[in-house]
Amino acid sequence: MTIQWFPGHMAKARREVTEKLKLVDVIFELVDARIPYSSSNPMLEEIIHQKKRVIILNKADTADEKMTQEWIEHFADRGLLAVAVNSQEGKGMHKIERAAEALMAEKFERQRSRGMKPRAIRAMILGIPNVGKSTLINRLVKKNIAKTGNKPGVTKAQQWIKVGKTLELLDTPGILWPKFEDQRVGYKLALTGAIKDDLLHMEEIAGFGLRFLEEHYPEKLQNWLQIDNLPEDMTEILALVAERRGIFDRYRDPDYSRAAELLVREMRQEKMGRVSFDFPDDLLAVEDELDGRNNSKN
């Protein structure tokens, strides 16, 4: 299955973001802490150019804590400042403003030395759909200004929002990219709810999720299924889920489609515990593979 999703309003949003860049000091790149690589738009580098950037790993409460820390260190090794937050509960919000102030400290110091009073930091929030931008904004300003929703594609237009006297935010619609070069990225986005479910084949998404959990978090999967040994066949696991939850078709056979939907839904709801689907080591392996391909072409 090939997963793609690039509605017309996203193409328009990219053009608008490019036009507004000159108005901001800092980019807040919001990613899902469970998939920091897969939820980071690869087009971002060419869009923002040399703008200062803070990477905000949102939904940190749903991700593997050890892996989140590894991602923060990974970004630091590349000269990027990253912070982990839980915007749903308002945890870690102070880290964002502090990070922006740290990036702007040198410029503000130069302004003060010339007798100028630094103005509020202007930041643009960028992120893929359903990563929690509106919830984050509402937490920062401590009231419901930005429209929120539990499905991708809620924010459709840009708006400036003040955060006290020191920070101004430019919210933007979520922007996915036209084509996923690595289909695993598409599957991970689907698993975490960044792509509309009606565009997906849930049995394939569930199968990908099961294989990933079996490889990286077998104990969590076993605990969720309440079994000691995992069946080798993914269909057997879906059949087991259907039998345990009473999900049958009209012939009293396991309803694999509904079982797959349940499995994906409960992965998203952390019923299997805190799980990360992107690992820094895997990213390094992919980059090494790409470098090898490029070198072989030269």
XYZ file of C-alpha atoms in Angstrom:
298
model
C 0.000 0.000 0.000
C 1.260 3.460 -0.915
C 0.301 6.174 1.572
C 0.118 9.758 0.325
C -1.836 12.773 1.540
C -1.288 16.304 0.235
C -4.579 18.298 0.168
C -4.647 21.563 -1.759
C -4.703 23.717 1.366
C -1.314 22.240 2.334
C 0.318 23.401 -0.896
C -1.138 26.848 -0.255
C 0.113 26.746 3.357
C 3.656 26.067 2.202
C 3.592 29.155 -0.032
C 2.219 31.278 2.816
C 4.846 29.982 5.253
C 7.611 30.924 2.834
C 6.168 34.439 2.478
C 5.910 34.971 6.268
C 9.395 33.731 7.164
C 10.908 37.195 7.079
C 8.550 38.251 9.895
C 9.774 35.687 12.452
C 12.903 35.180 14.538
C 12.546 31.513 15.453
C 10.885 28.412 14.061
C 9.148 26.092 16.507
C 9.129 22.725 14.756
C 6.564 20.558 16.477
C 7.028 16.806 16.114
C 5.430 13.758 17.694
C 7.785 12.436 20.394
C 6.907 8.885 19.328
C 8.144 9.546 15.769
C 10.524 12.547 15.789
C 11.990 11.614 12.423
C 8.830 10.440 10.661
C 6.834 13.475 11.825
C 9.521 15.948 10.746
C 8.811 17.369 7.318
C 11.897 16.806 5.103
C 10.877 19.868 3.092
C 11.412 22.013 6.178
C 15.122 22.594 5.569
C 14.480 24.120 2.154
C 11.525 26.126 3.479
C 13.110 27.765 6.546
C 16.682 28.109 5.234
C 18.915 29.448 8.031
C 16.236 30.406 10.550
C 16.907 29.490 14.184
C 14.904 26.452 15.222
C 13.600 24.767 18.372
C 12.432 21.191 17.950
C 9.500 20.501 20.277
C 8.868 16.826 20.953
C 5.183 16.908 21.825
C 3.117 14.074 23.336
C 6.226 13.054 25.298
C 3.963 11.311 27.816
C 3.067 8.742 25.134
C 6.646 7.978 24.020
C 9.351 5.715 25.414
C 11.194 8.012 27.891
C 14.604 6.486 27.170
C 14.134 6.953 23.447
C 12.959 10.566 23.866
C 16.150 11.394 25.758
C 18.203 9.723 23.033
C 16.470 11.910 20.440
C 17.216 15.080 22.424
C 20.884 14.070 22.564
C 20.827 13.163 18.866
C 19.552 16.629 17.938
C 22.097 18.269 20.259
C 24.902 16.399 18.472
C 23.667 18.066 15.278
C 23.591 21.518 16.810
C 19.811 21.605 17.254
C 17.978 22.521 20.445
C 15.162 20.105 21.340
C 12.741 19.993 24.264
C 10.165 17.394 25.300
C 6.694 18.524 26.371
C 3.190 17.248 27.062
C 0.892 19.981 25.815
C -2.243 18.023 26.685
C -1.437 18.366 30.397
C 0.631 21.547 30.087
C 3.897 19.928 31.182
C 7.190 21.421 30.031
C 5.701 24.590 28.518
C 8.352 26.773 30.182
C 11.076 24.934 28.262
C 9.829 26.338 24.964
C 10.147 30.011 25.830
C 13.491 29.416 27.523
C 14.784 27.673 24.418
C 13.692 30.585 22.212
C 15.351 33.065 24.581
C 18.560 31.034 24.502
C 18.621 31.131 20.688
C 17.986 34.887 20.659
C 20.314 35.770 23.578
C 23.236 36.913 21.420
C 21.072 39.152 19.223
C 19.258 40.642 22.218
C 22.559 41.345 23.966
C 23.787 43.267 20.921
C 20.571 45.291 20.923
C 20.900 46.122 24.632
C 24.504 47.217 24.119
C 23.196 49.750 21.595
C 20.556 51.000 24.002
C 17.722 49.162 22.278
C 15.015 47.299 24.140
C 14.458 43.873 22.571
C 10.918 43.326 21.314
C 8.906 40.153 21.815
C 10.321 37.085 20.116
C 8.318 36.215 17.024
C 8.045 32.510 16.395
C 6.372 30.458 13.701
C 4.966 27.062 14.661
C 5.350 24.415 11.990
C 4.331 20.785 12.141
C 2.476 18.020 10.386
C -1.270 17.559 10.961
C -2.535 16.246 14.302
C 0.775 16.729 16.101
C -0.851 19.027 18.676
C -0.087 22.576 17.512
C -3.397 24.087 18.601
C -3.316 22.368 21.995
C 0.239 23.617 22.525
C -0.734 27.201 21.669
C -3.725 27.112 24.001
C -1.484 25.901 26.833
C 1.093 28.598 26.185
C -1.459 31.421 26.204
C -3.500 29.752 28.985
C -6.812 30.011 27.141
C -8.569 28.472 24.161
C -7.518 30.665 21.262
C -6.521 28.088 18.668
C -9.084 25.622 17.375
C -8.281 22.036 18.350
C -9.419 18.656 17.153
C -8.476 14.982 17.379
C -8.241 14.599 13.635
C -5.688 15.956 11.130
C -6.400 19.090 9.141
C -8.181 21.242 11.773
C -6.102 24.423 11.400
C -6.668 25.902 7.920
C -5.221 29.436 8.148
C -2.417 31.400 9.779
C -2.970 33.589 12.829
C -0.763 35.660 15.166
C -1.175 34.870 18.873
C 0.441 36.733 21.808
C 2.023 34.816 24.680
C 2.473 37.386 27.431
C 4.868 40.225 26.613
C 7.854 38.171 25.490
C 6.575 35.892 22.756
C 4.319 36.108 19.696
C 3.335 32.987 17.793
C 2.317 32.493 14.195
C 0.216 29.369 13.943
C 0.090 27.588 10.587
C -1.845 24.673 9.093
C -0.156 21.292 9.289
C 1.912 20.514 6.217
C 2.664 17.019 5.000
C 4.889 16.435 1.997
C 3.764 15.222 -1.438
C 5.535 11.861 -1.401
C 7.014 9.608 1.284
C 10.307 8.243 -0.050
C 10.315 5.632 2.733
C 6.913 3.975 3.066
C 7.718 3.086 6.678
C 7.344 6.791 7.398
C 3.824 6.668 5.999
C 2.953 3.656 8.137
C 4.268 5.327 11.294
C 2.326 8.507 10.553
C -0.776 6.400 10.056
C -0.204 4.495 13.301
C -0.015 7.722 15.303
C -3.037 9.360 13.660
C -1.379 11.955 11.420
C -3.183 10.725 8.305
C -6.946 10.462 7.952
C -8.114 6.916 8.617
C -10.420 6.830 5.597
C -7.308 6.975 3.396
C -5.802 3.870 5.011
C -5.987 0.091 4.799
C -6.191 -0.657 8.520
C -5.161 -4.307 8.299
C -1.855 -3.301 6.690
C -1.298 -0.554 9.260
C -2.081 -2.963 12.109
C 0.248 -5.564 10.598
C 3.084 -3.042 10.438
C 2.428 -2.028 14.058
C 2.357 -5.643 15.227
C 5.648 -6.473 13.514
C 7.249 -3.365 15.020
C 6.041 -4.170 18.542
C 7.092 -7.801 18.177
C 10.621 -6.682 17.279
C 11.083 -3.798 19.708
C 8.496 -4.177 22.504
C 7.525 -7.888 22.615
C 6.743 -7.834 26.339
C 4.304 -4.945 25.943
C 2.531 -6.801 23.139
C 2.416 -10.015 25.161
C 0.992 -8.192 28.173
C -1.667 -6.540 26.023
C -2.633 -9.877 24.462
C -2.239 -11.660 27.829
C -0.226 -14.503 26.319
C 3.274 -15.897 26.960
C 4.250 -16.654 23.348
C 3.401 -14.591 20.295
C 1.973 -16.396 17.243
C 4.289 -16.172 14.228
C 1.486 -15.311 11.808
C 0.101 -11.762 12.089
C -3.320 -13.068 11.026
C -3.331 -15.346 14.069
C -2.733 -12.326 16.308
C -5.649 -10.446 14.726
C -7.814 -13.555 15.147
C -6.784 -13.721 18.804
C -7.687 -10.039 19.278
C -11.059 -10.652 17.640
C -11.807 -13.656 19.851
C -10.721 -11.903 23.053
C -12.858 -8.822 22.306
C -15.816 -10.605 20.726
C -15.295 -9.084 17.284
C -16.964 -11.411 14.784
C -18.656 -11.093 11.432
C -22.184 -12.307 10.749
C -20.872 -15.848 10.184
C -19.226 -15.820 13.647
C -15.766 -15.751 12.075
C -13.123 -13.324 13.357
C -13.651 -9.857 11.857
C -10.063 -9.036 10.914
C -10.850 -5.534 9.691
C -12.518 -4.412 12.932
C -9.846 -6.193 14.983
C -7.185 -4.225 13.078
C -9.037 -0.960 13.758
C -9.200 -1.813 17.471
C -5.502 -2.653 17.584
C -4.472 0.619 15.908
C -6.829 2.614 18.123
C -5.418 1.077 21.291
C -1.843 1.664 20.120
C -2.742 5.346 19.758
C -4.349 5.369 23.193
C -1.224 3.875 24.841
C -3.129 0.772 25.947
C 0.119 -1.129 25.356
C 2.172 1.404 27.292
C 4.570 4.131 26.181
C 6.044 3.263 22.793
C 8.351 5.048 20.333
C 8.312 4.076 16.666
C 11.449 6.014 15.599
C 14.901 5.219 16.997
C 17.974 7.450 16.387
C 20.109 4.382 15.610
C 17.696 3.369 12.848
C 17.920 6.859 11.350
C 21.719 6.678 11.320
C 21.531 3.314 9.548
C 19.185 4.768 6.911
C 21.487 7.763 6.379
C 24.497 5.454 6.003
C 22.564 3.429 3.436
C 21.639 6.566 1.469
C 25.232 7.816 1.610
C 26.386 4.460 0.276
C 23.939 4.662 -2.634
C 24.998 8.203 -3.474
C 28.681 7.305 -3.355
C 28.128 4.322 -5.650
C 26.523 6.629 -8.211
C 29.476 9.021 -8.220
